[in-house]
Amino acid sequence: MTSTASRAGTAHPTTPTAPTTDPRVLVVGGGIGGLALAAGLRRNGFDVVVHDRDTDPAATGGYHITLDTPALAALRDLLGPDHYAGLLASASAVRRRPPDVWFDHRGRLLGDLDVRGLDPDSVDVDRTTLRLVLAAAAGDSLVLGSTCTAVERDPGPDGEVRARFADGSVVRADLLVGADGPGSLVVAHLTGRPASRPAGLTGVSGRTPAGDLDPDLARRLGPRSSLAVGPRGTALYCGYLDPAGFAVLDAPLGRHAVTTGPTYVWGAMLPTATAPAGLRGQRGAVLRDTVLEALRATGWGEAPLQVVTRADPSTVAAYPFVVGPASPREAAPWPAGRVTALGDAVHATPPTAGKGAGTAIVDASVLVRELLAHRAGERTLHTAVSAYEQDVRHRGSAVVQLSMGTVRRVLATATPAGSAATRVLLPVLAASTALRGRLTGGRGTSGG
Ligand SMILES: Cc1cc2nc3c(=O)[nH]c(=O)nc-3n(C[C@H](O)[C@H](O)[C@H](O)COP(=O)(O)OP(=O)(O)OC[C@H]3O[C@@H](n4cnc5c(N)ncnc54)[C@H](O)[C@@H]3O)c2cc1C
């Protein structure tokens, strides 16, 4: 990492001169959390390098990421004013859109959706846009196309740590941070096993411009996010993203904005146990058609499926939901040392609470704060890492619990009791919402 010292030293106009006692930090994984950490350390003049196996930070999947107040505060510190303003200029303000609603699988409105844990001051941003802004802030500390194959430690608490990469290179550091997501190689090195397991649902996401929908359906969906629930453990989340119409800043769109007009960023959910074989290996139009067929087979109507039918095939991708430990005792169970981890590597979080990325970002900011306390002589490196891990155990497992609530509710419709309740309750709920709508002159419903 010798060469990164000079890179970090020129990172920011107000960069303080790093004292020689600063640890050299190696981050494995340049996704959301790893890049946030690298950006924050670089901004503060640390010697940091982040390696990711991807060759292009834009070549990433996912729909939109919700950033709540703690995540935004962390990003403001980690990114600095220019990159932070660029991010907000590409985001859509949650507060400016009407409340989320839920539908059933026939397209009948069931009412307002009580989104647990939703912070009204949150913003939504494309996952790709967020990663691009973070990569710009991480600058030349980011090494792409670099797959870590092994982690090694010399014996003793102060022993040097090393990472080996697929091209045969070896990088030495004083602190190695695994930000390599669920199934983390770094966490497997620390504990002997991965820290996550399948959550039971497989997600397929895609993007559909609102203008590509039939006007009647676009009107019914409205400029709001929704969740449609169906039988046999199926659901369809439809996030509404409009960084221009629901702008956060009075400023031109940010240069990394992927979404430039009203767009539904959707995610279909299917129980992994009954999802069509081979779904994970498919992409594009083939994957889109497989999902449509699977949802139709469980009784979904054509109207709610139109967002999927009309999606841009190049945006359609599948990914499994994985989940980490839901109790602080099981999270980051290794003794503090010179190898640690953050984000999904510690607390893999299904996207159902919209908190996974935000939590990884807050992890990064807590670790930067602790390393600054170490620099100030308030903590040894060991106690700084230990304080960070203590914090991440509690915050991370709480978010895992929150996100699994929705996963369990969706999967419950696949049980015999849940399936019977869905059959009986959804039409009743839809009818009562329609009646309320007629009496109050408010939103109505129509079948799909
Ligand atoms: C494809 C995808 C789509 C998602 N979509 C959404 C969404 O729409 N909404 C939502 O709320 N959450 C979504 N999530 C989850 C959310 O993005 C994560 O919770 C959040 O990104 C966690 O950040 P992280 O840095 O811990 O992990 P990640 O952002 O997943 O980053 C991990 C990084 O490590 C790299 N990596 C892994 N192994 C190695 C290795 N051996 N060597 C080098 N690099 C390695 C990977 O390439 C990846 O870039 C998605 C996750 C993925 C993977």
XYZ file of C-alpha atoms and ligand atoms in Angstrom:
501
model
C 0.000 0.000 0.000
C 2.983 2.292 -0.103
C 1.780 4.048 -3.226
C -1.617 4.853 -1.712
C -0.068 7.133 0.925
C 0.617 9.822 -1.641
C -2.791 9.311 -3.269
C -4.555 9.818 0.051
C -2.397 12.823 0.892
C -3.715 14.763 -2.113
C -7.313 13.752 -1.624
C -8.941 16.819 -0.148
C -7.958 20.446 0.148
C -8.363 20.395 3.930
C -6.665 17.015 4.367
C -4.576 17.095 7.535
C -1.094 15.600 7.420
C -1.464 12.027 8.618
C 0.859 11.209 11.514
C 2.969 8.106 11.053
C 0.873 6.244 13.631
C -2.174 6.207 11.334
C -3.001 2.633 10.362
C -2.770 1.683 6.682
C -6.281 0.500 5.893
C -7.128 -2.122 3.270
C -10.809 -2.499 2.399
C -11.909 -5.669 0.602
C -15.116 -4.909 -1.319
C -16.008 -1.622 -2.970
C -19.785 -1.838 -2.815
C -21.800 0.701 -0.857
C -20.177 0.289 2.583
C -16.583 -0.239 1.417
C -16.639 2.811 -0.845
C -18.255 4.934 1.880
C -15.450 3.912 4.246
C -12.728 4.578 1.674
C -14.233 7.987 0.848
C -14.371 8.996 4.536
C -10.850 7.791 5.314
C -9.431 9.427 2.202
C -11.145 12.696 3.039
C -9.474 12.581 6.446
C -6.027 11.866 5.037
C -5.722 8.171 5.931
C -3.731 5.775 3.787
C -6.548 3.632 2.372
C -7.048 1.354 -0.580
C -10.269 -0.461 -1.563
C -10.343 -3.466 -3.905
C -13.451 -4.697 -5.716
C -13.840 -7.614 -8.078
C -16.184 -5.623 -10.350
C -14.557 -3.958 -13.329
C -17.109 -1.134 -13.543
C -18.915 0.419 -10.551
C -21.908 1.156 -12.814
C -22.339 -2.528 -13.638
C -24.334 -3.267 -10.520
C -27.912 -4.389 -9.988
C -30.653 -3.392 -7.650
C -33.436 -0.911 -7.529
C -33.483 2.200 -5.418
C -31.825 2.678 -2.082
C -33.542 4.563 0.718
C -31.236 6.765 2.763
C -32.669 7.801 6.121
C -31.561 10.669 8.380
C -28.650 8.786 10.048
C -27.399 7.542 6.650
C -27.603 11.056 5.171
C -25.760 12.570 8.139
C -23.061 9.915 7.769
C -22.755 10.568 4.024
C -22.444 14.314 4.550
C -19.368 13.679 6.707
C -17.899 10.903 4.587
C -18.334 12.527 1.176
C -17.715 16.200 1.793
C -19.938 18.987 0.435
C -19.451 18.588 -3.332
C -20.049 14.854 -3.661
C -22.856 15.062 -1.093
C -24.615 17.793 -3.097
C -24.123 15.694 -6.266
C -25.829 12.764 -4.557
C -28.794 14.823 -3.327
C -29.169 16.332 -6.803
C -29.845 12.800 -8.105
C -32.237 11.779 -5.320
C -35.997 11.844 -4.867
C -37.490 13.231 -1.628
C -39.740 10.726 0.168
C -41.588 13.565 1.941
C -42.739 15.085 -1.378
C -44.627 12.043 -2.664
C -48.030 10.799 -1.432
C -48.016 8.020 1.217
C -47.253 4.467 0.084
C -50.232 2.168 -0.538
C -50.789 -1.535 -0.920
C -52.660 -3.475 -3.552
C -53.587 -7.096 -3.973
C -52.492 -9.313 -6.844
C -55.583 -8.382 -8.878
C -54.686 -4.690 -8.682
C -57.283 -3.774 -6.038
C -56.277 -1.004 -3.678
C -56.159 -2.194 -0.056
C -55.296 1.101 1.643
C -52.349 3.112 2.877
C -49.253 1.103 3.727
C -47.807 1.544 7.164
C -44.100 1.306 6.303
C -42.375 0.373 9.541
C -39.330 2.423 10.263
C -39.844 4.810 7.287
C -38.267 8.155 8.079
C -40.143 10.956 6.251
C -36.897 12.866 5.775
C -35.423 9.963 3.766
C -34.431 10.250 0.149
C -34.460 7.542 -2.526
C -31.627 7.165 -5.002
C -30.723 4.557 -7.622
C -28.317 1.982 -6.239
C -26.118 2.534 -9.302
C -26.093 6.320 -8.814
C -25.166 5.944 -5.148
C -22.309 3.627 -6.024
C -21.030 5.985 -8.726
C -21.027 8.983 -6.370
C -19.231 6.937 -3.701
C -16.689 5.688 -6.262
C -15.995 9.275 -7.353
C -15.406 10.255 -3.714
C -13.155 7.235 -3.136
C -11.133 8.433 -6.159
C -7.913 6.638 -6.899
C -8.049 4.645 -3.673
C -10.405 2.312 -5.607
C -8.830 -0.635 -7.437
C -11.302 -2.375 -9.757
C -11.186 -5.877 -11.209
C -9.336 -7.122 -8.135
C -10.726 -10.258 -6.488
C -9.485 -11.125 -3.016
C -8.758 -14.827 -2.652
C -7.326 -15.089 0.862
C -6.690 -13.169 4.084
C -3.659 -13.880 6.262
C -2.525 -12.626 9.671
C 0.824 -12.844 11.371
C 0.536 -14.209 14.935
C 0.099 -11.769 17.854
C -2.266 -8.842 18.392
C -0.073 -6.467 16.357
C 0.718 -8.938 13.596
C 0.570 -7.570 10.072
C -2.425 -8.516 7.920
C -2.299 -9.361 4.244
C -4.763 -9.974 1.457
C -3.995 -12.073 -1.587
C -5.629 -11.322 -4.912
C -6.501 -13.402 -7.952
C -3.762 -11.743 -10.045
C -1.164 -13.015 -7.556
C -0.597 -9.650 -5.839
C -0.401 -9.303 -2.064
C -1.425 -6.144 -0.185
C -0.204 -5.533 3.389
C -2.041 -3.373 5.921
C -2.378 -2.520 9.614
C -6.162 -2.884 9.464
C -8.138 -4.979 6.983
C -11.876 -4.327 6.657
C -14.119 -6.877 4.965
C -16.823 -4.972 3.091
C -17.348 -7.874 0.736
C -21.059 -8.367 1.297
C -23.036 -11.482 2.203
C -20.938 -14.649 2.005
C -17.916 -12.529 2.950
C -14.539 -14.193 2.489
C -13.113 -11.941 5.215
C -15.778 -12.960 7.755
C -15.299 -16.614 6.800
C -11.576 -16.093 7.604
C -12.531 -14.682 11.038
C -15.200 -17.182 12.034
C -14.698 -20.197 9.790
C -18.177 -19.799 8.290
C -20.256 -17.245 6.401
C -22.329 -14.855 8.494
C -25.462 -15.095 6.368
C -28.042 -17.568 5.150
C -30.805 -17.529 2.516
C -33.839 -15.535 3.721
C -36.337 -17.641 1.767
C -37.228 -15.132 -0.963
C -35.677 -14.460 -4.353
C -35.976 -10.952 -5.758
C -36.134 -9.896 -9.384
C -35.803 -6.185 -10.007
C -36.237 -3.895 -12.996
C -37.107 -0.350 -14.042
C -40.089 0.915 -16.002
C -40.571 4.560 -16.994
C -44.018 5.715 -15.778
C -44.724 7.025 -19.308
C -44.488 3.475 -20.706
C -47.546 2.324 -18.738
C -51.147 2.601 -19.934
C -52.407 5.983 -18.688
C -55.156 4.336 -16.633
C -52.674 2.129 -14.776
C -50.194 4.984 -14.333
C -53.013 7.018 -12.768
C -53.974 4.176 -10.435
C -50.400 3.546 -9.329
C -49.866 7.285 -8.948
C -46.662 9.134 -8.046
C -46.154 6.945 -4.961
C -44.574 3.662 -3.971
C -46.664 0.564 -3.399
C -46.513 -3.055 -2.378
C -48.809 -5.603 -4.014
C -49.266 -8.853 -2.125
C -50.315 -12.090 -3.744
C -50.900 -15.715 -2.884
C -48.254 -18.374 -2.254
C -45.539 -16.083 -0.931
C -45.424 -13.678 -3.867
C -45.278 -9.869 -3.766
C -44.393 -6.958 -6.034
C -42.801 -3.793 -4.667
C -43.114 -0.766 -6.925
C -40.897 2.121 -5.853
C -41.584 5.526 -7.397
C -38.484 7.516 -8.190
C -38.523 11.009 -9.659
C -35.410 13.062 -8.872
C -36.694 15.889 -11.073
C -40.349 16.084 -9.967
C -39.629 15.332 -6.301
C -36.223 17.018 -6.247
C -34.387 17.263 -2.940
C -32.362 20.311 -4.001
C -33.218 23.271 -6.161
C -30.400 22.290 -8.522
C -29.866 20.609 -11.908
C -29.875 16.781 -11.901
C -26.606 15.311 -10.622
C -24.227 13.981 -13.278
C -24.474 10.400 -11.965
C -28.296 10.300 -12.056
C -29.464 7.087 -13.715
C -33.152 7.933 -13.359
C -33.998 11.254 -14.944
C -37.810 11.149 -15.092
C -40.738 9.478 -13.272
C -39.855 5.786 -13.033
C -41.178 2.711 -11.241
C -38.288 0.752 -9.840
C -39.874 -2.588 -9.060
C -38.929 -5.763 -7.266
C -40.882 -9.004 -7.559
C -40.529 -11.483 -4.693
C -40.950 -15.238 -5.004
C -40.344 -17.964 -2.414
C -36.959 -19.440 -3.259
C -38.288 -22.942 -2.560
C -40.897 -22.724 -5.322
C -39.226 -20.216 -7.685
C -38.699 -21.558 -11.230
C -35.487 -23.548 -11.569
C -32.718 -21.639 -13.315
C -34.194 -18.217 -12.522
C -30.966 -17.048 -10.897
C -28.969 -17.759 -14.043
C -31.287 -15.779 -16.316
C -31.154 -12.133 -17.354
C -33.066 -9.589 -19.406
C -36.202 -10.506 -21.348
C -35.875 -14.233 -20.553
C -35.813 -13.535 -16.824
C -38.653 -11.015 -17.120
C -40.828 -13.594 -18.914
C -39.996 -16.310 -16.376
C -41.105 -14.064 -13.515
C -44.290 -13.050 -15.316
C -45.148 -16.694 -15.938
C -44.477 -17.621 -12.305
C -46.670 -14.784 -10.989
C -49.501 -15.499 -13.451
C -49.424 -19.139 -12.353
C -50.206 -18.060 -8.777
C -53.207 -15.976 -9.909
C -51.828 -12.467 -10.549
C -53.902 -10.278 -12.881
C -52.424 -8.496 -15.900
C -52.868 -4.921 -14.609
C -50.490 -5.093 -11.618
C -48.012 -7.020 -13.779
C -47.821 -4.296 -16.397
C -44.820 -2.650 -14.711
C -42.971 -5.934 -15.217
C -44.248 -6.516 -18.761
C -43.198 -3.028 -19.880
C -39.787 -3.017 -18.129
C -36.621 -2.233 -20.032
C -35.196 -5.808 -20.333
C -31.615 -4.599 -19.845
C -32.525 -3.567 -16.278
C -34.019 -6.901 -15.176
C -31.842 -8.889 -12.747
C -32.355 -11.503 -10.030
C -30.745 -11.696 -6.631
C -31.417 -13.870 -3.606
C -32.401 -12.295 -0.307
C -29.890 -13.247 2.358
C -29.998 -12.555 6.052
C -27.428 -12.192 8.789
C -27.702 -12.663 12.560
C -30.715 -11.077 14.241
C -29.132 -10.992 17.702
C -26.186 -8.799 18.810
C -24.586 -11.861 20.438
C -24.201 -13.615 17.084
C -23.174 -10.555 15.051
C -19.420 -10.022 14.556
C -18.635 -12.822 17.060
C -14.838 -12.630 16.682
C -12.449 -10.945 19.157
C -11.420 -7.418 18.105
C -8.168 -7.273 16.163
C -6.633 -6.069 12.949
C -9.269 -7.672 10.746
C -12.862 -6.493 10.963
C -15.899 -6.182 8.686
C -18.869 -3.955 7.935
C -22.189 -3.891 6.105
C -23.778 -7.018 4.697
C -20.629 -8.987 5.526
C -21.706 -8.666 9.189
C -25.474 -8.118 9.011
C -26.772 -9.132 5.575
C -30.082 -7.310 5.245
C -32.859 -8.148 2.776
C -34.047 -5.030 0.918
C -37.524 -5.280 2.483
C -36.865 -2.573 5.087
C -34.868 -0.338 2.745
C -32.111 -0.130 5.370
C -29.234 -2.381 4.228
C -27.237 0.210 2.371
C -27.918 2.964 4.918
C -26.731 0.715 7.726
C -23.517 -0.130 5.858
C -22.911 3.614 5.396
C -23.423 4.311 9.110
C -21.028 1.423 9.902
C -18.425 3.176 7.755
C -18.913 6.493 9.520
C -18.637 4.898 12.980
C -15.396 3.200 11.971
C -13.987 6.486 10.599
C -14.967 8.212 13.849
C -13.197 5.546 15.916
C -10.064 5.749 13.760
C -10.045 9.520 14.205
C -10.251 8.966 17.982
C -7.272 6.624 17.628
C -5.398 9.304 15.694
C -6.201 11.820 18.433
C -4.619 9.455 20.962
C -7.943 8.734 22.684
C -7.949 5.031 21.793
C -5.529 2.306 20.790
C -6.244 0.734 17.415
C -7.533 -2.315 19.263
C -10.017 -0.367 21.423
C -11.117 1.697 18.415
C -11.978 -1.463 16.459
C -13.591 -2.991 19.534
C -15.813 0.099 20.085
C -16.824 0.033 16.414
C -17.729 -3.670 16.593
C -19.749 -3.188 19.768
C -21.822 -0.531 18.000
C -22.278 -2.511 14.772
C -23.509 -5.612 16.627
C -26.498 -3.751 18.060
C -27.380 -1.538 15.107
C -26.859 -4.272 12.528
C -28.915 -6.961 14.237
C -31.798 -4.512 14.898
C -32.021 -3.752 11.157
C -31.908 -7.459 10.300
C -34.900 -8.024 12.614
C -36.835 -5.159 11.025
C -36.276 -6.340 7.453
C -37.168 -9.953 8.268
C -40.618 -8.844 9.539
C -41.737 -8.133 5.955
C -40.062 -11.273 4.584
C -41.981 -13.383 7.127
C -45.294 -11.670 6.326
C -44.819 -12.296 2.588
C -43.786 -15.929 3.136
C -46.745 -16.492 5.506
C -49.079 -16.326 2.491
C -47.433 -19.523 1.247
C -48.619 -21.550 4.264
C -52.068 -23.273 4.116
C -53.465 -20.936 6.815
C -51.900 -17.858 5.220
C -53.156 -18.836 1.804
C -56.733 -19.298 3.102
C -56.573 -15.975 4.954
C -55.276 -14.236 1.806
C -58.107 -15.680 -0.269
C -60.764 -14.494 2.190
C -59.302 -11.261 3.562
C -57.928 -9.504 0.482
C -61.290 -9.168 -1.351
C -62.957 -7.996 1.888
C -60.257 -5.408 2.479
C -60.440 -4.269 -1.152
C -64.235 -3.929 -0.989
C -64.127 -1.899 2.211
C -61.413 0.392 0.773
C -63.487 0.885 -2.390
C -66.570 1.729 -0.322
C -64.590 4.190 1.808
C -63.235 5.737 -1.380
C -66.740 6.176 -2.820
C -68.109 7.654 0.432
C -65.265 10.125 0.783
C -64.779 10.793 -2.939
C -61.195 9.614 -2.491
C -59.185 6.881 -4.215
C -61.195 4.077 -5.844
C -60.141 0.648 -6.982
C -60.542 -1.484 -10.026
C -59.730 -5.092 -10.712
C -56.825 -6.280 -12.789
C -27.213 -6.654 -6.801
C -27.742 -6.059 -5.522
C -28.865 -5.277 -5.559
C -29.383 -4.710 -4.389
N -30.470 -3.930 -4.464
C -30.926 -3.340 -3.363
C -32.010 -2.464 -3.413
O -32.510 -2.227 -4.473
N -32.465 -1.855 -2.278
C -31.865 -2.097 -1.062
O -32.267 -1.539 -0.037
N -30.819 -2.941 -0.970
C -30.349 -3.548 -2.091
N -29.310 -4.379 -2.010
C -28.707 -4.540 -0.720
C -27.870 -3.344 -0.381
O -27.297 -2.821 -1.555
C -26.840 -3.818 0.607
O -27.507 -4.052 1.832
C -25.752 -2.800 0.786
O -25.186 -2.542 -0.461
C -24.713 -3.339 1.745
O -23.473 -2.750 1.431
P -22.154 -3.620 1.481
O -21.075 -2.681 1.110
O -22.066 -4.342 2.754
O -22.322 -4.740 0.365
P -22.369 -4.589 -1.194
O -22.842 -3.257 -1.592
O -23.079 -5.794 -1.704
O -20.828 -4.661 -1.643
C -20.041 -5.800 -1.525
C -18.956 -5.660 -2.568
O -17.934 -6.613 -2.315
C -17.431 -7.044 -3.556
N -16.777 -8.329 -3.321
C -17.340 -9.456 -2.825
N -16.415 -10.413 -2.693
C -15.243 -9.867 -3.110
C -13.919 -10.373 -3.211
N -13.612 -11.636 -2.842
N -12.954 -9.564 -3.686
C -13.236 -8.292 -4.067
N -14.492 -7.763 -4.001
C -15.466 -8.542 -3.510
C -18.642 -7.104 -4.455
O -18.303 -7.001 -5.822
C -19.448 -5.902 -3.975
O -19.193 -4.754 -4.764
C -28.767 -4.963 -3.148
C -27.631 -5.758 -3.102
C -27.106 -6.299 -4.292
C -25.861 -7.127 -4.227
